[in-house]
């Protein structure tokens, strides 16, 4: 009888220890996620991180020229230096102060390339399906055909974050935001793959995150909308129907077909930034540059052109 009592006591003790271990593990995990988010908040701005056709690093501007087989060029703000960085079919630019990352497209696959801006040496860090990517913290996050994945900036330690049908992602405050075009929802997940949730139902053609709000283009009725990151406080910002928007420095930058314009994040004080006088296809903007694509010619036989405009006033 005494032996059974001792065994029962040992079993209870083991169960208690197991519960304490699991709770401690969960608490440690939550603390680690909180620590990551706090470090990211301190290190990065409140704008989301996304890749573009143009990026700026100090006095240097890097851009992918659609009218030159999507080769990448580097140009200084003063216009005194212009250098070709890569050959053909390179886009999705992102710069972190050390490397310029870009996607290079081949016949049957894509590669992510790291170009060291000091040594000017290029290195392929990943080869496979890359629909879009973004650098954030120590990692590079990218999309294949059905998931969001993560790997180190040197190309190692691949990790699948979550299964998702999406065309683009943006990251802000340690959280990945994306539009699931299969379920027609805006979702989010922590950068380590935890705490996945739906934010709202939407028909979103494009999303970006600024501060505590998600801004997107309404694919049903048109216009620019925003909703807070908890899925509340839906607002109609503008009835304009642009192809693309950027949100930074408390401004929304958008196109109206021929002009690039800006307004306050509440939709007020709309003003002209640059009149291209062309049929705009796409545009990107940095602190000191506007880069846009436009077409000329008859329908189904257009020719694509690019133009880089250097501006002295920071945007």
PDB file of C-alpha atoms in Angstrom:
ATOM      1  CA  UNK A   1       0.000   0.000   0.000  1.00  0.00           C
ATOM      2  CA  UNK A   2       2.865   2.292   0.931  1.00  0.00           C
ATOM      3  CA  UNK A   3       4.560   1.486  -2.393  1.00  0.00           C
ATOM      4  CA  UNK A   4       1.417   2.496  -4.360  1.00  0.00           C
ATOM      5  CA  UNK A   5       1.233   5.764  -2.433  1.00  0.00           C
ATOM      6  CA  UNK A   6       4.827   6.586  -3.327  1.00  0.00           C
ATOM      7  CA  UNK A   7       4.189   5.799  -7.032  1.00  0.00           C
ATOM      8  CA  UNK A   8       1.064   7.952  -7.035  1.00  0.00           C
ATOM      9  CA  UNK A   9       2.995  10.824  -5.469  1.00  0.00           C
ATOM     10  CA  UNK A  10       5.727  10.512  -8.106  1.00  0.00           C
ATOM     11  CA  UNK A  11       3.151  10.514 -10.939  1.00  0.00           C
ATOM     12  CA  UNK A  12       1.482  13.652  -9.567  1.00  0.00           C
ATOM     13  CA  UNK A  13       4.884  15.327  -9.197  1.00  0.00           C
ATOM     14  CA  UNK A  14       5.781  14.501 -12.816  1.00  0.00           C
ATOM     15  CA  UNK A  15       2.451  15.904 -14.068  1.00  0.00           C
ATOM     16  CA  UNK A  16       2.986  19.135 -12.109  1.00  0.00           C
ATOM     17  CA  UNK A  17       6.526  19.481 -13.494  1.00  0.00           C
ATOM     18  CA  UNK A  18       5.252  18.915 -17.043  1.00  0.00           C
ATOM     19  CA  UNK A  19       2.606  21.624 -16.631  1.00  0.00           C
ATOM     20  CA  UNK A  20       5.184  24.042 -15.234  1.00  0.00           C
ATOM     21  CA  UNK A  21       7.538  23.256 -18.127  1.00  0.00           C
ATOM     22  CA  UNK A  22       4.865  23.904 -20.769  1.00  0.00           C
ATOM     23  CA  UNK A  23       3.768  27.163 -19.103  1.00  0.00           C
ATOM     24  CA  UNK A  24       7.354  28.332 -18.795  1.00  0.00           C
ATOM     25  CA  UNK A  25       7.988  27.484 -22.441  1.00  0.00           C
ATOM     26  CA  UNK A  26       4.915  29.407 -23.568  1.00  0.00           C
ATOM     27  CA  UNK A  27       5.841  32.396 -21.394  1.00  0.00           C
ATOM     28  CA  UNK A  28       9.405  32.336 -22.732  1.00  0.00           C
ATOM     29  CA  UNK A  29       8.076  32.162 -26.308  1.00  0.00           C
ATOM     30  CA  UNK A  30       5.699  35.069 -25.719  1.00  0.00           C
ATOM     31  CA  UNK A  31       8.497  37.097 -24.139  1.00  0.00           C
ATOM     32  CA  UNK A  32      10.760  36.348 -27.117  1.00  0.00           C
ATOM     33  CA  UNK A  33       8.069  37.464 -29.594  1.00  0.00           C
ATOM     34  CA  UNK A  34       7.454  40.619 -27.524  1.00  0.00           C
ATOM     35  CA  UNK A  35      11.211  41.265 -27.420  1.00  0.00           C
ATOM     36  CA  UNK A  36      11.482  40.877 -31.202  1.00  0.00           C
ATOM     37  CA  UNK A  37       8.577  43.289 -31.748  1.00  0.00           C
ATOM     38  CA  UNK A  38       9.999  45.855 -29.303  1.00  0.00           C
ATOM     39  CA  UNK A  39      13.461  45.701 -30.902  1.00  0.00           C
ATOM     40  CA  UNK A  40      11.920  46.106 -34.362  1.00  0.00           C
ATOM     41  CA  UNK A  41       9.831  49.078 -33.188  1.00  0.00           C
ATOM     42  CA  UNK A  42      12.943  50.806 -31.881  1.00  0.00           C
ATOM     43  CA  UNK A  43      15.070  50.060 -34.937  1.00  0.00           C
ATOM     44  CA  UNK A  44      12.617  50.659 -37.772  1.00  0.00           C
ATOM     45  CA  UNK A  45      10.190  53.374 -38.767  1.00  0.00           C
ATOM     46  CA  UNK A  46       6.419  53.103 -38.634  1.00  0.00           C
ATOM     47  CA  UNK A  47       6.171  52.544 -42.391  1.00  0.00           C
ATOM     48  CA  UNK A  48       5.866  48.973 -43.630  1.00  0.00           C
ATOM     49  CA  UNK A  49       8.697  47.223 -45.440  1.00  0.00           C
ATOM     50  CA  UNK A  50       8.034  46.264 -49.046  1.00  0.00           C
ATOM     51  CA  UNK A  51      10.098  45.833 -52.208  1.00  0.00           C
ATOM     52  CA  UNK A  52       9.972  48.309 -55.078  1.00  0.00           C
ATOM     53  CA  UNK A  53      11.379  49.219 -58.489  1.00  0.00           C
ATOM     54  CA  UNK A  54      13.483  52.002 -56.914  1.00  0.00           C
ATOM     55  CA  UNK A  55      15.298  52.368 -53.580  1.00  0.00           C
ATOM     56  CA  UNK A  56      17.576  55.015 -52.116  1.00  0.00           C
ATOM     57  CA  UNK A  57      20.663  54.709 -49.919  1.00  0.00           C
ATOM     58  CA  UNK A  58      22.029  58.113 -48.948  1.00  0.00           C
ATOM     59  CA  UNK A  59      23.084  59.871 -52.153  1.00  0.00           C
ATOM     60  CA  UNK A  60      22.661  56.775 -54.334  1.00  0.00           C
ATOM     61  CA  UNK A  61      19.466  55.700 -56.113  1.00  0.00           C
ATOM     62  CA  UNK A  62      19.018  52.167 -57.473  1.00  0.00           C
ATOM     63  CA  UNK A  63      16.281  51.425 -59.980  1.00  0.00           C
ATOM     64  CA  UNK A  64      15.123  48.690 -62.382  1.00  0.00           C
ATOM     65  CA  UNK A  65      14.553  49.961 -65.924  1.00  0.00           C
ATOM     66  CA  UNK A  66      11.612  48.308 -67.638  1.00  0.00           C
ATOM     67  CA  UNK A  67      12.618  49.917 -70.938  1.00  0.00           C
ATOM     68  CA  UNK A  68      16.103  48.392 -70.698  1.00  0.00           C
ATOM     69  CA  UNK A  69      15.196  44.710 -70.138  1.00  0.00           C
ATOM     70  CA  UNK A  70      14.785  45.419 -66.406  1.00  0.00           C
ATOM     71  CA  UNK A  71      18.482  45.927 -65.804  1.00  0.00           C
ATOM     72  CA  UNK A  72      19.365  47.669 -62.527  1.00  0.00           C
ATOM     73  CA  UNK A  73      21.172  51.010 -62.532  1.00  0.00           C
ATOM     74  CA  UNK A  74      22.691  53.150 -59.798  1.00  0.00           C
ATOM     75  CA  UNK A  75      22.666  56.928 -60.029  1.00  0.00           C
ATOM     76  CA  UNK A  76      23.707  59.645 -57.618  1.00  0.00           C
ATOM     77  CA  UNK A  77      21.299  62.410 -56.695  1.00  0.00           C
ATOM     78  CA  UNK A  78      23.569  65.017 -58.293  1.00  0.00           C
ATOM     79  CA  UNK A  79      23.556  63.010 -61.526  1.00  0.00           C
ATOM     80  CA  UNK A  80      27.351  62.789 -61.770  1.00  0.00           C
ATOM     81  CA  UNK A  81      27.522  59.009 -61.679  1.00  0.00           C
ATOM     82  CA  UNK A  82      25.446  56.346 -63.382  1.00  0.00           C
ATOM     83  CA  UNK A  83      26.408  52.660 -63.193  1.00  0.00           C
ATOM     84  CA  UNK A  84      24.803  49.476 -64.472  1.00  0.00           C
ATOM     85  CA  UNK A  85      24.509  46.968 -61.610  1.00  0.00           C
ATOM     86  CA  UNK A  86      22.850  43.929 -63.212  1.00  0.00           C
ATOM     87  CA  UNK A  87      21.836  42.539 -66.570  1.00  0.00           C
ATOM     88  CA  UNK A  88      18.291  41.732 -67.756  1.00  0.00           C
ATOM     89  CA  UNK A  89      15.167  40.862 -65.840  1.00  0.00           C
ATOM     90  CA  UNK A  90      16.020  42.123 -62.371  1.00  0.00           C
ATOM     91  CA  UNK A  91      13.413  43.738 -60.136  1.00  0.00           C
ATOM     92  CA  UNK A  92      11.923  43.691 -56.595  1.00  0.00           C
ATOM     93  CA  UNK A  93      14.580  45.903 -55.025  1.00  0.00           C
ATOM     94  CA  UNK A  94      15.331  46.197 -51.334  1.00  0.00           C
ATOM     95  CA  UNK A  95      18.312  47.769 -49.607  1.00  0.00           C
ATOM     96  CA  UNK A  96      19.408  47.405 -45.985  1.00  0.00           C
ATOM     97  CA  UNK A  97      22.476  49.666 -45.878  1.00  0.00           C
ATOM     98  CA  UNK A  98      24.914  46.842 -46.659  1.00  0.00           C
ATOM     99  CA  UNK A  99      23.369  44.907 -49.534  1.00  0.00           C
ATOM    100  CA  UNK A 100      21.025  45.637 -52.391  1.00  0.00           C
ATOM    101  CA  UNK A 101      18.762  42.602 -52.686  1.00  0.00           C
ATOM    102  CA  UNK A 102      16.916  41.971 -55.924  1.00  0.00           C
ATOM    103  CA  UNK A 103      15.111  39.245 -57.836  1.00  0.00           C
ATOM    104  CA  UNK A 104      16.654  38.001 -61.066  1.00  0.00           C
ATOM    105  CA  UNK A 105      14.301  36.122 -63.378  1.00  0.00           C
ATOM    106  CA  UNK A 106      15.485  33.294 -65.608  1.00  0.00           C
ATOM    107  CA  UNK A 107      13.569  31.129 -68.063  1.00  0.00           C
ATOM    108  CA  UNK A 108      12.234  28.596 -65.544  1.00  0.00           C
ATOM    109  CA  UNK A 109      13.058  30.013 -62.113  1.00  0.00           C
ATOM    110  CA  UNK A 110      13.947  33.099 -60.120  1.00  0.00           C
ATOM    111  CA  UNK A 111      16.905  33.924 -57.903  1.00  0.00           C
ATOM    112  CA  UNK A 112      17.407  36.330 -55.015  1.00  0.00           C
ATOM    113  CA  UNK A 113      20.709  38.146 -55.401  1.00  0.00           C
ATOM    114  CA  UNK A 114      22.635  40.141 -52.787  1.00  0.00           C
ATOM    115  CA  UNK A 115      24.779  42.962 -54.212  1.00  0.00           C
ATOM    116  CA  UNK A 116      27.243  44.376 -51.669  1.00  0.00           C
ATOM    117  CA  UNK A 117      27.118  48.151 -52.195  1.00  0.00           C
ATOM    118  CA  UNK A 118      30.697  48.618 -50.887  1.00  0.00           C
ATOM    119  CA  UNK A 119      32.567  45.755 -52.577  1.00  0.00           C
ATOM    120  CA  UNK A 120      30.187  45.724 -55.582  1.00  0.00           C
ATOM    121  CA  UNK A 121      30.207  41.919 -55.535  1.00  0.00           C
ATOM    122  CA  UNK A 122      27.043  39.913 -56.273  1.00  0.00           C
ATOM    123  CA  UNK A 123      26.014  36.610 -54.717  1.00  0.00           C
ATOM    124  CA  UNK A 124      23.016  34.392 -55.419  1.00  0.00           C
ATOM    125  CA  UNK A 125      21.547  33.473 -52.029  1.00  0.00           C
ATOM    126  CA  UNK A 126      18.450  31.572 -53.160  1.00  0.00           C
ATOM    127  CA  UNK A 127      17.114  29.947 -56.322  1.00  0.00           C
ATOM    128  CA  UNK A 128      13.528  28.819 -56.762  1.00  0.00           C
ATOM    129  CA  UNK A 129      10.085  30.396 -57.053  1.00  0.00           C
ATOM    130  CA  UNK A 130      10.144  33.998 -55.818  1.00  0.00           C
ATOM    131  CA  UNK A 131       6.962  35.978 -56.461  1.00  0.00           C
ATOM    132  CA  UNK A 132       7.957  38.830 -54.138  1.00  0.00           C
ATOM    133  CA  UNK A 133      10.192  39.362 -51.138  1.00  0.00           C
ATOM    134  CA  UNK A 134      11.090  41.822 -48.396  1.00  0.00           C
ATOM    135  CA  UNK A 135      13.979  42.133 -45.927  1.00  0.00           C
ATOM    136  CA  UNK A 136      13.189  42.704 -42.281  1.00  0.00           C
ATOM    137  CA  UNK A 137      15.544  42.537 -39.320  1.00  0.00           C
ATOM    138  CA  UNK A 138      17.952  39.610 -39.767  1.00  0.00           C
ATOM    139  CA  UNK A 139      15.795  37.782 -42.300  1.00  0.00           C
ATOM    140  CA  UNK A 140      14.503  37.818 -45.835  1.00  0.00           C
ATOM    141  CA  UNK A 141      10.836  36.903 -46.300  1.00  0.00           C
ATOM    142  CA  UNK A 142       9.579  35.763 -49.700  1.00  0.00           C
ATOM    143  CA  UNK A 143       6.562  34.282 -51.464  1.00  0.00           C
ATOM    144  CA  UNK A 144       6.519  31.111 -53.469  1.00  0.00           C
ATOM    145  CA  UNK A 145       3.367  29.844 -55.177  1.00  0.00           C
ATOM    146  CA  UNK A 146       1.523  28.909 -51.980  1.00  0.00           C
ATOM    147  CA  UNK A 147       3.378  30.071 -48.873  1.00  0.00           C
ATOM    148  CA  UNK A 148       5.357  32.776 -47.097  1.00  0.00           C
ATOM    149  CA  UNK A 149       8.886  31.629 -46.264  1.00  0.00           C
ATOM    150  CA  UNK A 150      11.880  33.012 -44.405  1.00  0.00           C
ATOM    151  CA  UNK A 151      15.622  32.556 -44.687  1.00  0.00           C
ATOM    152  CA  UNK A 152      18.768  34.235 -43.388  1.00  0.00           C
ATOM    153  CA  UNK A 153      20.233  37.025 -45.501  1.00  0.00           C
ATOM    154  CA  UNK A 154      23.071  34.693 -46.441  1.00  0.00           C
ATOM    155  CA  UNK A 155      20.569  32.152 -47.810  1.00  0.00           C
ATOM    156  CA  UNK A 156      20.523  29.596 -44.991  1.00  0.00           C
ATOM    157  CA  UNK A 157      17.975  28.315 -42.432  1.00  0.00           C
ATOM    158  CA  UNK A 158      14.872  28.193 -44.599  1.00  0.00           C
ATOM    159  CA  UNK A 159      11.600  28.222 -42.656  1.00  0.00           C
ATOM    160  CA  UNK A 160       7.999  28.099 -43.846  1.00  0.00           C
ATOM    161  CA  UNK A 161       6.050  30.799 -42.003  1.00  0.00           C
ATOM    162  CA  UNK A 162       2.548  30.029 -43.209  1.00  0.00           C
ATOM    163  CA  UNK A 163       0.564  28.636 -46.127  1.00  0.00           C
ATOM    164  CA  UNK A 164      -0.912  31.590 -48.011  1.00  0.00           C
ATOM    165  CA  UNK A 165      -2.241  32.472 -51.449  1.00  0.00           C
ATOM    166  CA  UNK A 166      -0.997  36.018 -51.858  1.00  0.00           C
ATOM    167  CA  UNK A 167       0.818  38.250 -54.332  1.00  0.00           C
ATOM    168  CA  UNK A 168       2.567  40.627 -51.955  1.00  0.00           C
ATOM    169  CA  UNK A 169       3.474  41.130 -48.302  1.00  0.00           C
ATOM    170  CA  UNK A 170       4.451  44.009 -46.067  1.00  0.00           C
ATOM    171  CA  UNK A 171       5.911  43.939 -42.572  1.00  0.00           C
ATOM    172  CA  UNK A 172       5.464  46.444 -39.764  1.00  0.00           C
ATOM    173  CA  UNK A 173       6.242  46.197 -36.029  1.00  0.00           C
ATOM    174  CA  UNK A 174       7.252  42.537 -36.320  1.00  0.00           C
ATOM    175  CA  UNK A 175       4.013  41.499 -38.039  1.00  0.00           C
ATOM    176  CA  UNK A 176       3.505  40.276 -41.613  1.00  0.00           C
ATOM    177  CA  UNK A 177       0.399  41.639 -43.335  1.00  0.00           C
ATOM    178  CA  UNK A 178      -0.886  40.122 -46.550  1.00  0.00           C
ATOM    179  CA  UNK A 179      -3.973  39.838 -48.725  1.00  0.00           C
ATOM    180  CA  UNK A 180      -5.265  36.294 -49.248  1.00  0.00           C
ATOM    181  CA  UNK A 181      -6.762  36.485 -52.728  1.00  0.00           C
ATOM    182  CA  UNK A 182      -8.242  32.969 -52.443  1.00  0.00           C
ATOM    183  CA  UNK A 183     -10.337  33.716 -49.345  1.00  0.00           C
ATOM    184  CA  UNK A 184     -10.518  37.484 -50.027  1.00  0.00           C
ATOM    185  CA  UNK A 185      -9.290  38.452 -46.575  1.00  0.00           C
ATOM    186  CA  UNK A 186      -6.585  40.685 -45.129  1.00  0.00           C
ATOM    187  CA  UNK A 187      -4.597  38.633 -42.647  1.00  0.00           C
ATOM    188  CA  UNK A 188      -1.585  38.960 -40.384  1.00  0.00           C
ATOM    189  CA  UNK A 189       0.929  36.697 -38.665  1.00  0.00           C
ATOM    190  CA  UNK A 190       3.972  37.303 -36.464  1.00  0.00           C
ATOM    191  CA  UNK A 191       7.319  37.176 -38.257  1.00  0.00           C
ATOM    192  CA  UNK A 192       8.097  33.893 -36.479  1.00  0.00           C
ATOM    193  CA  UNK A 193       4.874  32.283 -37.762  1.00  0.00           C
ATOM    194  CA  UNK A 194       2.802  32.544 -34.579  1.00  0.00           C
ATOM    195  CA  UNK A 195      -0.532  34.242 -33.893  1.00  0.00           C
ATOM    196  CA  UNK A 196      -2.033  34.031 -37.369  1.00  0.00           C
ATOM    197  CA  UNK A 197      -5.411  35.738 -37.682  1.00  0.00           C
ATOM    198  CA  UNK A 198      -7.862  37.300 -40.101  1.00  0.00           C
ATOM    199  CA  UNK A 199      -8.210  41.065 -39.842  1.00  0.00           C
ATOM    200  CA  UNK A 200     -11.136  41.634 -42.181  1.00  0.00           C
ATOM    201  CA  UNK A 201     -12.914  40.559 -45.347  1.00  0.00           C
ATOM    202  CA  UNK A 202     -11.957  42.706 -48.326  1.00  0.00           C
ATOM    203  CA  UNK A 203     -11.472  42.854 -52.072  1.00  0.00           C
ATOM    204  CA  UNK A 204      -8.055  44.480 -51.917  1.00  0.00           C
ATOM    205  CA  UNK A 205      -5.994  45.190 -55.028  1.00  0.00           C
ATOM    206  CA  UNK A 206      -3.037  46.510 -53.036  1.00  0.00           C
ATOM    207  CA  UNK A 207      -2.246  46.864 -49.328  1.00  0.00           C
ATOM    208  CA  UNK A 208       0.335  48.742 -47.298  1.00  0.00           C
ATOM    209  CA  UNK A 209       0.731  49.416 -43.581  1.00  0.00           C
ATOM    210  CA  UNK A 210       1.551  52.692 -41.859  1.00  0.00           C
ATOM    211  CA  UNK A 211       1.601  53.217 -38.101  1.00  0.00           C
ATOM    212  CA  UNK A 212      -1.439  51.321 -36.777  1.00  0.00           C
ATOM    213  CA  UNK A 213      -3.477  51.280 -40.001  1.00  0.00           C
ATOM    214  CA  UNK A 214      -3.734  49.118 -43.108  1.00  0.00           C
ATOM    215  CA  UNK A 215      -4.340  51.111 -46.289  1.00  0.00           C
ATOM    216  CA  UNK A 216      -5.702  49.356 -49.359  1.00  0.00           C
ATOM    217  CA  UNK A 217      -7.324  49.860 -52.730  1.00  0.00           C
ATOM    218  CA  UNK A 218     -10.921  48.641 -52.850  1.00  0.00           C
ATOM    219  CA  UNK A 219     -11.251  46.253 -55.768  1.00  0.00           C
ATOM    220  CA  UNK A 220     -15.047  46.296 -55.687  1.00  0.00           C
ATOM    221  CA  UNK A 221     -16.125  49.942 -55.719  1.00  0.00           C
ATOM    222  CA  UNK A 222     -12.740  51.611 -56.057  1.00  0.00           C
ATOM    223  CA  UNK A 223     -11.175  54.189 -53.799  1.00  0.00           C
ATOM    224  CA  UNK A 224      -8.650  54.158 -50.972  1.00  0.00           C
ATOM    225  CA  UNK A 225      -9.687  52.684 -47.635  1.00  0.00           C
ATOM    226  CA  UNK A 226      -8.024  52.115 -44.303  1.00  0.00           C
ATOM    227  CA  UNK A 227      -8.727  49.939 -41.294  1.00  0.00           C
ATOM    228  CA  UNK A 228      -6.817  49.677 -38.042  1.00  0.00           C
ATOM    229  CA  UNK A 229      -4.614  46.629 -37.497  1.00  0.00           C
ATOM    230  CA  UNK A 230      -7.230  45.099 -35.188  1.00  0.00           C
ATOM    231  CA  UNK A 231      -9.857  45.059 -37.938  1.00  0.00           C
ATOM    232  CA  UNK A 232     -11.850  48.014 -36.621  1.00  0.00           C
ATOM    233  CA  UNK A 233     -12.458  51.655 -37.568  1.00  0.00           C
ATOM    234  CA  UNK A 234     -12.965  51.146 -41.295  1.00  0.00           C
ATOM    235  CA  UNK A 235     -12.739  54.477 -43.152  1.00  0.00           C
ATOM    236  CA  UNK A 236     -13.154  55.624 -46.745  1.00  0.00           C
ATOM    237  CA  UNK A 237     -10.169  57.899 -47.327  1.00  0.00           C
ATOM    238  CA  UNK A 238     -10.643  58.861 -50.965  1.00  0.00           C
ATOM    239  CA  UNK A 239     -12.802  58.061 -53.987  1.00  0.00           C
ATOM    240  CA  UNK A 240      -9.766  58.222 -56.263  1.00  0.00           C
ATOM    241  CA  UNK A 241      -8.973  54.971 -58.078  1.00  0.00           C
ATOM    242  CA  UNK A 242      -5.167  54.802 -58.404  1.00  0.00           C
ATOM    243  CA  UNK A 243      -3.030  51.898 -59.558  1.00  0.00           C
ATOM    244  CA  UNK A 244      -0.794  52.150 -56.506  1.00  0.00           C
ATOM    245  CA  UNK A 245      -0.325  53.992 -53.230  1.00  0.00           C
ATOM    246  CA  UNK A 246       2.580  54.738 -50.887  1.00  0.00           C
ATOM    247  CA  UNK A 247       2.074  55.852 -47.306  1.00  0.00           C
ATOM    248  CA  UNK A 248       4.942  57.531 -45.482  1.00  0.00           C
ATOM    249  CA  UNK A 249       5.723  60.710 -43.558  1.00  0.00           C
ATOM    250  CA  UNK A 250       1.999  61.132 -42.813  1.00  0.00           C
ATOM    251  CA  UNK A 251       1.201  61.343 -46.524  1.00  0.00           C
ATOM    252  CA  UNK A 252      -0.552  59.083 -49.024  1.00  0.00           C
ATOM    253  CA  UNK A 253       1.092  59.200 -52.456  1.00  0.00           C
ATOM    254  CA  UNK A 254      -1.003  57.988 -55.366  1.00  0.00           C
ATOM    255  CA  UNK A 255      -1.502  58.362 -59.117  1.00  0.00           C
ATOM    256  CA  UNK A 256      -4.581  59.539 -61.003  1.00  0.00           C
ATOM    257  CA  UNK A 257      -3.606  58.203 -64.416  1.00  0.00           C
ATOM    258  CA  UNK A 258      -1.153  60.935 -65.426  1.00  0.00           C
ATOM    259  CA  UNK A 259      -0.231  62.742 -62.188  1.00  0.00           C
ATOM    260  CA  UNK A 260       1.501  61.708 -58.987  1.00  0.00           C
ATOM    261  CA  UNK A 261      -0.252  63.340 -56.052  1.00  0.00           C
ATOM    262  CA  UNK A 262      -0.153  63.382 -52.238  1.00  0.00           C
ATOM    263  CA  UNK A 263      -2.689  63.926 -49.499  1.00  0.00           C
ATOM    264  CA  UNK A 264      -2.771  63.694 -45.723  1.00  0.00           C
ATOM    265  CA  UNK A 265      -3.434  60.241 -44.260  1.00  0.00           C
ATOM    266  CA  UNK A 266      -7.018  61.323 -43.499  1.00  0.00           C
ATOM    267  CA  UNK A 267      -7.602  62.196 -47.172  1.00  0.00           C
ATOM    268  CA  UNK A 268      -7.363  65.969 -46.799  1.00  0.00           C
ATOM    269  CA  UNK A 269      -5.028  68.573 -48.373  1.00  0.00           C
ATOM    270  CA  UNK A 270      -4.650  66.831 -51.719  1.00  0.00           C
ATOM    271  CA  UNK A 271      -1.848  68.356 -53.832  1.00  0.00           C
ATOM    272  CA  UNK A 272       0.097  67.750 -57.029  1.00  0.00           C
ATOM    273  CA  UNK A 273       3.613  66.315 -56.646  1.00  0.00           C
ATOM    274  CA  UNK A 274       4.537  65.732 -60.286  1.00  0.00           C
ATOM    275  CA  UNK A 275       2.622  65.857 -63.574  1.00  0.00           C
ATOM    276  CA  UNK A 276       4.039  63.235 -65.950  1.00  0.00           C
ATOM    277  CA  UNK A 277       1.639  64.160 -68.776  1.00  0.00           C
ATOM    278  CA  UNK A 278       1.862  60.465 -69.745  1.00  0.00           C
ATOM    279  CA  UNK A 279      -0.322  57.381 -69.362  1.00  0.00           C
ATOM    280  CA  UNK A 280       1.105  56.019 -66.125  1.00  0.00           C
ATOM    281  CA  UNK A 281       1.511  52.281 -65.633  1.00  0.00           C
ATOM    282  CA  UNK A 282       3.440  52.274 -62.370  1.00  0.00           C
ATOM    283  CA  UNK A 283       5.433  54.561 -60.104  1.00  0.00           C
ATOM    284  CA  UNK A 284       7.690  54.444 -57.050  1.00  0.00           C
ATOM    285  CA  UNK A 285       8.973  57.211 -54.831  1.00  0.00           C
ATOM    286  CA  UNK A 286      11.941  57.696 -52.488  1.00  0.00           C
ATOM    287  CA  UNK A 287      13.151  60.655 -50.435  1.00  0.00           C
ATOM    288  CA  UNK A 288      14.730  62.363 -53.447  1.00  0.00           C
ATOM    289  CA  UNK A 289      13.379  60.620 -56.531  1.00  0.00           C
ATOM    290  CA  UNK A 290      10.273  59.691 -58.481  1.00  0.00           C
ATOM    291  CA  UNK A 291      10.518  56.777 -60.874  1.00  0.00           C
ATOM    292  CA  UNK A 292       7.631  56.030 -63.174  1.00  0.00           C
ATOM    293  CA  UNK A 293       6.697  53.839 -66.115  1.00  0.00           C
ATOM    294  CA  UNK A 294       4.432  54.875 -68.953  1.00  0.00           C
ATOM    295  CA  UNK A 295       3.387  53.569 -72.334  1.00  0.00           C
ATOM    296  CA  UNK A 296       3.129  54.989 -75.824  1.00  0.00           C
ATOM    297  CA  UNK A 297       1.591  53.522 -78.938  1.00  0.00           C
ATOM    298  CA  UNK A 298      -1.573  51.783 -80.031  1.00  0.00           C
ATOM    299  CA  UNK A 299      -3.486  49.368 -77.828  1.00  0.00           C
ATOM    300  CA  UNK A 300      -1.878  45.902 -77.639  1.00  0.00           C
ATOM    301  CA  UNK A 301       1.225  47.361 -79.282  1.00  0.00           C
ATOM    302  CA  UNK A 302       2.472  49.779 -76.642  1.00  0.00           C
ATOM    303  CA  UNK A 303       6.102  50.550 -75.936  1.00  0.00           C
ATOM    304  CA  UNK A 304       7.160  50.801 -72.301  1.00  0.00           C
ATOM    305  CA  UNK A 305       9.207  53.783 -71.144  1.00  0.00           C
ATOM    306  CA  UNK A 306      10.786  54.730 -67.802  1.00  0.00           C
ATOM    307  CA  UNK A 307      11.730  58.101 -66.396  1.00  0.00           C
ATOM    308  CA  UNK A 308      13.703  58.995 -63.279  1.00  0.00           C
ATOM    309  CA  UNK A 309      13.039  62.420 -61.794  1.00  0.00           C
ATOM    310  CA  UNK A 310      15.429  63.735 -59.134  1.00  0.00           C
ATOM    311  CA  UNK A 311      13.816  66.070 -56.602  1.00  0.00           C
ATOM    312  CA  UNK A 312      15.734  68.102 -54.054  1.00  0.00           C
ATOM    313  CA  UNK A 313      12.898  68.443 -51.551  1.00  0.00           C
ATOM    314  CA  UNK A 314      12.593  65.245 -49.510  1.00  0.00           C
ATOM    315  CA  UNK A 315       9.277  63.446 -49.861  1.00  0.00           C
TER     316      UNK A 315
END
